[in-house]
Tab-separated table of C-alpha atoms in Angstrom:
chain	number	residue	atom	x	y	z
A	10	MET	CA	-0.235	0.106	0.088
A	11	SER	CA	0.988	3.515	-0.932
A	12	ARG	CA	0.625	6.783	0.468
A	13	PHE	CA	0.673	10.260	-0.596
A	14	GLY	CA	-0.359	13.450	1.077
A	15	GLY	CA	-2.203	11.404	3.763
A	16	TYR	CA	-4.377	9.181	1.467
A	17	ARG	CA	-3.978	6.073	0.541
A	18	TRP	CA	-3.787	3.643	-2.896
A	19	LYS	CA	-3.740	-0.261	-3.293
A	20	HIS	CA	-0.659	-1.252	-6.130
A	21	LYS	CA	-0.215	-4.706	-7.166
A	22	PRO	CA	3.099	-5.201	-8.303
A	23	PRO	CA	3.622	-6.502	-11.452
A	24	ASP	CA	5.205	-10.689	-11.154
A	25	PRO	CA	8.739	-9.230	-11.930
A	26	ASP	CA	9.059	-12.569	-14.192
A	27	SER	CA	6.975	-11.602	-16.175
A	28	LYS	CA	7.674	-10.909	-19.812
A	29	VAL	CA	5.784	-8.007	-19.837
A	30	ALA	CA	6.877	-6.334	-15.983
A	31	THR	CA	8.763	-3.721	-17.774
A	32	ARG	CA	5.737	-2.410	-19.949
A	33	HIS	CA	3.250	-3.308	-16.846
A	34	LYS	CA	5.233	-1.140	-14.598
A	35	ASP	CA	6.272	1.497	-16.568
A	36	ARG	CA	1.974	1.496	-17.337
A	37	SER	CA	1.984	1.032	-13.317
A	38	ASP	CA	4.047	4.092	-12.327
A	39	MET	CA	1.854	6.368	-14.775
A	40	ILE	CA	-1.091	5.382	-13.219
A	41	LEU	CA	0.485	5.843	-10.033
A	42	GLN	CA	1.513	9.310	-10.939
A	43	TYR	CA	-2.105	10.125	-12.464
A	44	LYS	CA	-3.316	9.136	-8.427
A	45	ALA	CA	-1.301	11.110	-6.789
A	46	SER	CA	-2.483	14.667	-9.418
A	47	VAL	CA	-6.560	13.099	-8.847
A	48	ILE	CA	-5.428	13.148	-5.338
A	49	ASN	CA	-4.152	16.405	-5.459
A	50	LYS	CA	-6.610	18.043	-7.396
A	51	CYS	CA	-9.547	16.808	-5.819
A	52	LYS	CA	-8.582	16.530	-2.044
A	53	VAL	CA	-9.595	20.252	-2.078
A	54	ALA	CA	-13.557	21.269	-2.326
A	55	THR	CA	-13.866	25.188	-4.771
A	56	GLU	CA	-16.624	26.665	-5.005
A	57	HIS	CA	-17.496	30.475	-6.650
A	58	ASN	CA	-15.853	32.483	-4.766
A	59	LEU	CA	-14.614	30.775	-1.802
A	60	PRO	CA	-11.945	29.713	-0.477
A	61	CYS	CA	-11.093	26.079	-0.900
A	62	VAL	CA	-11.118	24.067	1.830
A	63	ASP	CA	-10.931	19.849	2.307
A	64	LEU	CA	-13.304	18.232	0.453
A	65	ALA	CA	-14.056	15.530	3.565
A	66	THR	CA	-15.690	19.155	4.989
A	67	ARG	CA	-18.196	19.764	2.624
A	68	TYR	CA	-19.213	16.706	0.628
A	69	THR	CA	-22.462	15.320	2.263
A	70	GLU	CA	-23.713	12.044	0.693
A	71	PRO	CA	-25.607	12.298	-1.599
A	72	VAL	CA	-29.365	10.457	-2.275
A	73	ILE	CA	-29.112	8.336	-5.799
A	74	ILE	CA	-31.947	6.907	-6.535
A	75	GLN	CA	-31.763	4.029	-9.530
A	76	ARG	CA	-33.069	3.450	-12.198
A	77	SER	CA	-32.992	2.313	-15.507
A	78	LYS	CA	-32.936	3.998	-18.729
A	79	GLU	CA	-37.125	3.439	-19.458
A	80	GLN	CA	-38.112	4.827	-15.603
A	81	THR	CA	-35.513	7.525	-16.082
A	82	GLU	CA	-37.354	7.905	-19.502
A	83	LYS	CA	-41.051	8.278	-18.318
A	84	TYR	CA	-39.987	9.570	-15.313
A	85	TYR	CA	-39.450	13.024	-17.301
A	86	LEU	CA	-41.453	12.710	-19.298
A	87	GLU	CA	-44.088	12.465	-16.326
A	88	HIS	CA	-42.665	14.629	-13.809
A	89	VAL	CA	-39.944	16.342	-15.072
A	90	ARG	CA	-41.544	20.315	-14.140
A	91	SER	CA	-43.419	19.096	-11.355
A	92	VAL	CA	-42.228	21.073	-8.319
A	93	ASP	CA	-42.639	18.173	-6.184
A	94	ALA	CA	-40.215	15.968	-8.325
A	95	SER	CA	-37.686	15.022	-5.678
A	96	SER	CA	-40.087	13.961	-3.419
A	97	HIS	CA	-42.523	11.406	-5.662
A	98	LEU	CA	-38.278	10.332	-6.642
A	99	LEU	CA	-38.733	9.230	-3.160
A	100	SER	CA	-42.291	7.524	-2.244
A	101	ASN	CA	-42.025	5.666	-6.126
A	102	ASP	CA	-41.822	1.724	-4.920
A	103	LYS	CA	-39.858	0.805	-7.468
A	104	ASN	CA	-36.793	3.570	-6.486
A	105	HIS	CA	-34.532	3.138	-3.949
A	106	SER	CA	-31.390	5.002	-3.221
A	107	ILE	CA	-27.845	3.799	-3.217
A	108	ARG	CA	-24.329	4.866	-2.467
A	109	ILE	CA	-21.360	5.773	-4.490
A	110	ASP	CA	-19.906	2.752	-4.181
A	111	GLN	CA	-22.868	0.989	-5.613
A	112	LEU	CA	-23.050	3.204	-9.082
A	113	PHE	CA	-21.531	0.019	-10.609
A	114	SER	CA	-23.372	-2.033	-8.772
A	115	PRO	CA	-25.319	-5.237	-10.158
A	116	ASP	CA	-29.070	-4.074	-10.136
A	117	SER	CA	-32.183	-6.375	-9.340
A	118	ASP	CA	-32.978	-8.042	-12.404
A	119	GLU	CA	-28.604	-8.726	-12.157
A	120	ASN	CA	-27.478	-6.334	-14.651
A	121	THR	CA	-24.803	-4.058	-14.663
A	122	PRO	CA	-24.661	-1.037	-15.422
A	123	LYS	CA	-22.209	0.642	-18.418
A	124	THR	CA	-23.185	3.848	-17.899
A	125	VAL	CA	-24.136	5.253	-14.926
A	126	ILE	CA	-25.400	9.728	-15.618
A	127	LEU	CA	-25.887	11.585	-11.965
A	128	SER	CA	-28.667	14.451	-13.059
A	129	GLY	CA	-30.739	16.753	-10.914
A	130	ASP	CA	-31.141	20.413	-9.931
A	131	SER	CA	-28.630	22.795	-9.690
A	132	GLY	CA	-26.457	22.935	-6.392
A	133	ARG	CA	-27.993	18.878	-5.122
A	134	GLY	CA	-24.058	18.207	-4.832
A	135	LYS	CA	-23.398	16.335	-8.610
A	136	SER	CA	-19.867	17.997	-8.889
A	137	PHE	CA	-18.762	17.444	-5.533
A	138	THR	CA	-19.750	13.983	-5.670
A	139	LEU	CA	-18.634	13.020	-9.243
A	140	GLN	CA	-14.947	14.919	-7.348
A	141	LYS	CA	-15.500	12.221	-3.819
A	142	ILE	CA	-15.369	9.497	-6.421
A	143	MET	CA	-12.337	10.639	-8.389
A	144	LEU	CA	-10.467	10.891	-5.021
A	145	ASP	CA	-11.465	7.665	-3.743
A	146	TRP	CA	-10.841	5.426	-7.042
A	147	ALA	CA	-6.734	6.944	-6.883
A	148	SER	CA	-6.859	6.757	-3.361
A	149	GLY	CA	-7.059	2.951	-3.452
A	150	GLU	CA	-11.155	2.813	-1.481
A	151	LEU	CA	-13.279	2.716	-4.282
A	152	TYR	CA	-13.459	1.032	-7.551
A	153	SER	CA	-9.902	0.403	-7.949
A	154	GLU	CA	-10.926	-3.056	-8.048
A	155	ASN	CA	-12.988	-2.121	-10.865
A	156	PHE	CA	-11.494	0.301	-13.219
A	157	ASP	CA	-7.617	1.040	-13.580
A	158	VAL	CA	-8.034	4.550	-14.701
A	159	MET	CA	-10.877	7.154	-14.318
A	160	PHE	CA	-11.322	10.741	-15.963
A	161	LEU	CA	-13.132	13.706	-14.566
A	162	PHE	CA	-14.501	16.093	-17.262
A	163	ASN	CA	-15.986	19.282	-16.076
A	164	CYS	CA	-18.681	20.115	-18.096
A	165	GLU	CA	-18.402	24.149	-17.287
A	166	GLU	CA	-14.985	23.792	-18.648
A	167	LEU	CA	-15.611	22.315	-21.973
A	168	LYS	CA	-18.599	24.410	-22.868
A	169	CYS	CA	-15.814	27.143	-23.099
A	170	MET	CA	-14.363	24.750	-25.777
A	171	PHE	CA	-13.824	25.921	-28.573
A	172	GLU	CA	-11.109	23.542	-31.089
A	173	GLU	CA	-11.965	20.290	-31.503
A	174	MET	CA	-9.984	17.281	-29.971
A	175	SER	CA	-9.164	14.473	-30.344
A	176	LEU	CA	-10.421	11.718	-27.033
A	177	PHE	CA	-6.973	11.252	-25.861
A	178	GLU	CA	-6.202	15.422	-26.542
A	179	LEU	CA	-9.161	16.418	-24.549
A	180	LEU	CA	-7.530	13.628	-22.173
A	181	SER	CA	-4.952	15.381	-21.779
A	182	TRP	CA	-5.828	18.347	-21.671
A	183	SER	CA	-7.973	17.947	-18.834
A	184	CYS	CA	-5.732	15.707	-16.787
A	185	SER	CA	-1.826	15.466	-16.335
A	186	LEU	CA	-1.130	13.121	-18.840
A	187	THR	CA	0.146	13.532	-22.212
A	188	LEU	CA	-1.216	12.408	-25.491
A	189	ASP	CA	2.279	9.888	-24.428
A	190	GLN	CA	1.098	8.446	-21.333
A	191	ILE	CA	-2.703	8.460	-21.857
A	192	SER	CA	-1.587	6.093	-25.445
A	193	GLN	CA	0.294	4.201	-22.821
A	194	ILE	CA	-2.387	3.693	-20.336
A	195	LEU	CA	-5.270	2.989	-22.635
A	196	SER	CA	-4.128	0.661	-25.132
A	197	ASN	CA	-2.453	-1.881	-22.521
A	198	ASN	CA	-6.028	-1.397	-19.985
A	199	THR	CA	-7.035	-5.031	-18.544
A	200	LYS	CA	-9.896	-3.308	-17.374
A	201	GLU	CA	-13.001	-0.783	-18.378
A	202	SER	CA	-11.910	3.250	-18.230
A	203	PRO	CA	-15.186	4.735	-17.551
A	204	PHE	CA	-15.780	8.602	-18.089
A	205	PRO	CA	-17.422	10.146	-15.418
A	206	HIS	CA	-19.632	13.426	-16.612
């Protein structure tokens, strides 16, 4: 277990007898370097004109309602303009709340979600939740067994972009990795890579 900035993450070193140990080591080192930058970036919460504070002091576990695509479409058709939309979500027997560590867990039909969309009114904690997921992943506390690497795009920053970019350029722009490092990491990826947004 490695430590950085008071946070810990799990890291399994490659088998030194493996033929790909050197390539794996380089990739693992790049991922560890990236995780350290994610920890450094995500451990602090910033809000508009307020001073920066530790994310742990500002973060509150949100109420996350799990729904299928069909349930979501039906909900938006019936309730998106309703003032009582949030209370309806919690009172519906078909909906149940989950924790952030359950976002990629199988649902009641044993289907594992491949896409997770966080939606809600402004100021409800979506950005902080994603920041917390990134911090916990980089620290090895959440989804490190599921995903080798995770990237976070800030939609407010993306809206300000005026030039076209490839996915690799966008990833490099949004994190501490170079285009070459991203290419190496993703070309040797053994697990899925979520792109939370």
